[in-house]
Amino acid sequence: QPGVDPLKYQQQAAPAPDPRRWQLGLSAGVMVRVLPSTQPDAGVDVRWMNARFALHLRGFMSGEAHATAAEGSFDLRAVGLDVQGCYRFGPRGPFTFGPCVTASFGQLRGLATGLSLEDRVQRNVHVRTGVGLSASVDVGPWVSVVPSLGFDLALTRTSYRYSQTSVTREAYGVPLLGVRAQLALLVRINPRE
């Protein structure tokens, strides 16, 4: 029609989704066969992803586990950094998932009480590597929930020993295989382009 701007009614294409984004958040998890008993852990997470890959960094600290030794004990805690790389299938709506490889670097911190090492903290290097699965569910344009499950291999087999009547005994040795389950709540920290 004369006098009508044809661009006024022109349908505009939807903006292309941003293929790269950064996220920051908190996570909680559980360790099985890493410490003497199943222990919860808590972490601070940073995640970068594009259309096909995700890189997830997590600094964590576990709860304290107890290993008895003669008349004393060892109280053990794990602290460290997890580095996880994942392939992403999807998206299927707000959902993506895929296989992951993980490397974990940190320390096992042990405090001996009632033994010859009483009140002395032992810090042992602890390195693990493993495989698993991770998913991501977008619950809004800025927030994602990221569950993961992994099976890992201890590359450092730390053991805690004590002496009793001139005989050395093992209070606890790190198993070769372990399991970790985690759930992270992440918030997008870079603006949409």
Tab-separated table of C-alpha atoms in Angstrom:
chain	number	residue	atom	x	y	z
A	1	GLN	CA	0.000	0.000	0.000
A	2	PRO	CA	1.216	3.519	-0.743
A	3	GLY	CA	2.686	5.289	2.232
A	4	VAL	CA	3.346	2.072	4.231
A	5	ASP	CA	6.920	1.192	5.056
A	6	PRO	CA	7.435	-2.398	3.796
A	7	LEU	CA	10.175	-2.980	6.385
A	8	LYS	CA	7.697	-2.347	9.170
A	9	TYR	CA	6.052	-5.710	8.564
A	10	GLN	CA	9.155	-7.620	7.558
A	11	GLN	CA	9.671	-10.655	9.768
A	12	GLN	CA	13.024	-10.533	11.472
A	13	ALA	CA	15.107	-13.661	11.808
A	14	ALA	CA	15.690	-14.904	15.337
A	15	PRO	CA	19.223	-14.250	16.559
A	16	ALA	CA	21.567	-17.213	16.316
A	17	PRO	CA	22.276	-18.861	19.668
A	18	ASP	CA	25.581	-17.957	21.248
A	19	PRO	CA	27.786	-21.068	20.764
A	20	ARG	CA	30.223	-20.125	23.540
A	21	ARG	CA	29.529	-19.262	27.104
A	22	TRP	CA	31.084	-19.163	30.555
A	23	GLN	CA	29.352	-20.282	33.739
A	24	LEU	CA	30.231	-19.985	37.413
A	25	GLY	CA	28.613	-21.737	40.355
A	26	LEU	CA	28.664	-24.111	43.300
A	27	SER	CA	28.502	-27.885	43.458
A	28	ALA	CA	27.987	-30.714	45.910
A	29	GLY	CA	28.964	-34.334	45.523
A	30	VAL	CA	29.830	-37.597	47.160
A	31	MET	CA	33.047	-39.658	47.065
A	32	VAL	CA	32.966	-43.446	47.274
A	33	ARG	CA	36.145	-45.531	47.731
A	34	VAL	CA	38.419	-42.508	47.942
A	35	LEU	CA	38.450	-41.986	51.726
A	36	PRO	CA	37.842	-44.593	54.451
A	37	SER	CA	34.099	-43.953	54.259
A	38	THR	CA	31.680	-42.412	51.778
A	39	GLN	CA	32.065	-38.644	52.137
A	40	PRO	CA	30.249	-35.573	50.823
A	41	ASP	CA	32.232	-32.780	49.205
A	42	ALA	CA	31.590	-29.184	48.178
A	43	GLY	CA	33.141	-27.166	45.383
A	44	VAL	CA	33.374	-23.952	43.397
A	45	ASP	CA	32.974	-24.455	39.642
A	46	VAL	CA	33.861	-22.682	36.390
A	47	ARG	CA	32.589	-24.054	33.074
A	48	TRP	CA	33.203	-23.097	29.450
A	49	MET	CA	31.307	-24.663	26.584
A	50	ASN	CA	30.572	-24.365	22.912
A	51	ALA	CA	28.205	-26.293	20.662
A	52	ARG	CA	30.068	-29.614	21.046
A	53	PHE	CA	32.501	-29.476	23.961
A	54	ALA	CA	32.578	-28.403	27.605
A	55	LEU	CA	35.514	-27.794	29.930
A	56	HIS	CA	34.667	-27.886	33.643
A	57	LEU	CA	37.036	-26.842	36.460
A	58	ARG	CA	36.103	-27.594	40.068
A	59	GLY	CA	37.953	-26.797	43.273
A	60	PHE	CA	36.668	-29.032	46.065
A	61	MET	CA	37.000	-30.077	49.697
A	62	SER	CA	35.556	-33.268	51.147
A	63	GLY	CA	34.152	-34.058	54.526
A	64	GLU	CA	36.413	-35.664	57.112
A	65	ALA	CA	36.646	-39.461	57.239
A	66	HIS	CA	37.866	-41.504	60.194
A	67	ALA	CA	40.259	-44.487	60.119
A	68	THR	CA	41.015	-46.254	63.403
A	69	ALA	CA	44.563	-47.285	64.274
A	70	ALA	CA	45.343	-49.147	67.512
A	71	GLU	CA	44.521	-46.722	70.363
A	72	GLY	CA	44.550	-43.759	67.972
A	73	SER	CA	43.120	-42.693	64.643
A	74	PHE	CA	43.670	-40.914	61.351
A	75	ASP	CA	41.195	-38.217	60.270
A	76	LEU	CA	41.434	-37.793	56.492
A	77	ARG	CA	40.156	-35.124	54.114
A	78	ALA	CA	40.577	-34.657	50.338
A	79	VAL	CA	41.131	-31.234	48.746
A	80	GLY	CA	42.012	-30.466	45.152
A	81	LEU	CA	41.097	-29.441	41.628
A	82	ASP	CA	39.106	-31.478	39.101
A	83	VAL	CA	39.552	-30.824	35.375
A	84	GLN	CA	36.822	-32.382	33.226
A	85	GLY	CA	36.431	-32.352	29.447
A	86	CYS	CA	33.128	-33.513	27.944
A	87	TYR	CA	31.665	-34.085	24.497
A	88	ARG	CA	28.099	-32.762	24.167
A	89	PHE	CA	25.333	-34.595	22.309
A	90	GLY	CA	22.299	-32.483	21.551
A	91	PRO	CA	20.890	-30.121	22.362
A	92	ARG	CA	17.523	-31.774	22.820
A	93	GLY	CA	15.589	-28.746	23.946
A	94	PRO	CA	17.297	-27.508	27.126
A	95	PHE	CA	19.115	-30.852	27.646
A	96	THR	CA	22.605	-31.975	26.554
A	97	PHE	CA	24.692	-34.932	27.697
A	98	GLY	CA	27.850	-36.782	26.807
A	99	PRO	CA	30.952	-38.733	27.868
A	100	CYS	CA	33.722	-37.093	29.887
A	101	VAL	CA	37.338	-37.607	30.882
A	102	THR	CA	38.535	-36.255	34.215
A	103	ALA	CA	41.833	-35.567	35.945
A	104	SER	CA	41.966	-34.715	39.647
A	105	PHE	CA	44.965	-33.150	41.408
A	106	GLY	CA	45.187	-32.437	45.105
A	107	GLN	CA	46.057	-33.659	48.564
A	108	LEU	CA	44.899	-36.134	51.130
A	109	ARG	CA	45.315	-34.424	54.488
A	110	GLY	CA	45.574	-36.700	57.487
A	111	LEU	CA	45.728	-35.782	61.162
A	112	ALA	CA	46.963	-38.555	63.463
A	113	THR	CA	45.798	-38.618	67.103
A	114	GLY	CA	46.792	-40.991	69.894
A	115	LEU	CA	49.811	-42.222	67.912
A	116	SER	CA	53.493	-41.320	67.659
A	117	LEU	CA	52.474	-38.759	64.996
A	118	GLU	CA	49.958	-37.116	67.312
A	119	ASP	CA	48.728	-33.666	66.224
A	120	ARG	CA	50.908	-33.737	63.139
A	121	VAL	CA	49.220	-33.124	59.778
A	122	GLN	CA	50.334	-35.329	56.892
A	123	ARG	CA	49.854	-33.930	53.394
A	124	ASN	CA	50.099	-36.461	50.584
A	125	VAL	CA	49.822	-35.756	46.875
A	126	HIS	CA	46.697	-37.342	45.417
A	127	VAL	CA	46.172	-37.741	41.647
A	128	ARG	CA	43.290	-39.534	39.908
A	129	THR	CA	42.045	-39.937	36.350
A	130	GLY	CA	38.762	-41.351	35.096
A	131	VAL	CA	35.804	-41.432	32.734
A	132	GLY	CA	32.123	-40.761	33.189
A	133	LEU	CA	28.971	-39.063	31.962
A	134	SER	CA	27.738	-35.508	32.412
A	135	ALA	CA	24.505	-33.751	31.489
A	136	SER	CA	23.379	-30.143	31.415
A	137	VAL	CA	19.823	-28.902	31.859
A	138	ASP	CA	19.121	-25.227	31.169
A	139	VAL	CA	16.428	-24.058	33.581
A	140	GLY	CA	16.464	-20.566	32.124
A	141	PRO	CA	18.621	-18.332	29.918
A	142	TRP	CA	21.122	-17.829	32.742
A	143	VAL	CA	21.010	-20.955	34.952
A	144	SER	CA	22.017	-24.589	34.329
A	145	VAL	CA	21.935	-27.725	36.462
A	146	VAL	CA	24.833	-30.099	35.721
A	147	PRO	CA	24.798	-33.649	37.176
A	148	SER	CA	27.724	-36.007	36.568
A	149	LEU	CA	28.846	-39.515	37.507
A	150	GLY	CA	32.413	-40.770	37.124
A	151	PHE	CA	34.600	-43.785	37.775
A	152	ASP	CA	38.252	-43.050	38.396
A	153	LEU	CA	41.641	-44.640	38.942
A	154	ALA	CA	44.029	-43.592	41.723
A	155	LEU	CA	47.456	-42.898	40.228
A	156	THR	CA	48.886	-42.301	43.725
A	157	ARG	CA	48.186	-45.152	46.146
A	158	THR	CA	48.748	-43.389	49.463
A	159	SER	CA	48.631	-45.528	52.612
A	160	TYR	CA	48.574	-44.577	56.294
A	161	ARG	CA	50.553	-46.847	58.629
A	162	TYR	CA	51.269	-47.047	62.325
A	163	SER	CA	53.609	-49.101	64.493
A	164	GLN	CA	52.446	-51.265	67.374
A	165	THR	CA	54.746	-53.616	69.313
A	166	SER	CA	57.442	-53.191	66.644
A	167	VAL	CA	55.017	-54.331	63.911
A	168	THR	CA	53.937	-51.877	61.223
A	169	ARG	CA	50.270	-52.070	60.259
A	170	GLU	CA	48.183	-50.247	57.692
A	171	ALA	CA	45.311	-48.126	58.987
A	172	TYR	CA	44.088	-47.198	55.518
A	173	GLY	CA	45.223	-47.491	51.914
A	174	VAL	CA	43.599	-45.626	49.015
A	175	PRO	CA	41.730	-48.139	46.766
A	176	LEU	CA	42.651	-48.331	43.104
A	177	LEU	CA	39.113	-47.639	41.828
A	178	GLY	CA	36.725	-44.953	43.069
A	179	VAL	CA	33.370	-43.397	42.225
A	180	ARG	CA	32.219	-39.778	42.317
A	181	ALA	CA	28.766	-38.269	41.824
A	182	GLN	CA	28.266	-34.500	41.620
A	183	LEU	CA	25.560	-31.921	41.059
A	184	ALA	CA	26.430	-28.333	40.114
A	185	LEU	CA	24.259	-25.222	39.896
A	186	LEU	CA	25.850	-22.804	37.421
A	187	VAL	CA	25.016	-19.251	36.399
A	188	ARG	CA	25.994	-17.746	33.060
A	189	ILE	CA	28.525	-14.943	33.525
A	190	ASN	CA	29.042	-13.637	29.985
A	191	PRO	CA	26.297	-11.606	28.250
A	192	ARG	CA	24.598	-12.793	25.110
A	193	GLU	CA	26.189	-11.446	21.951
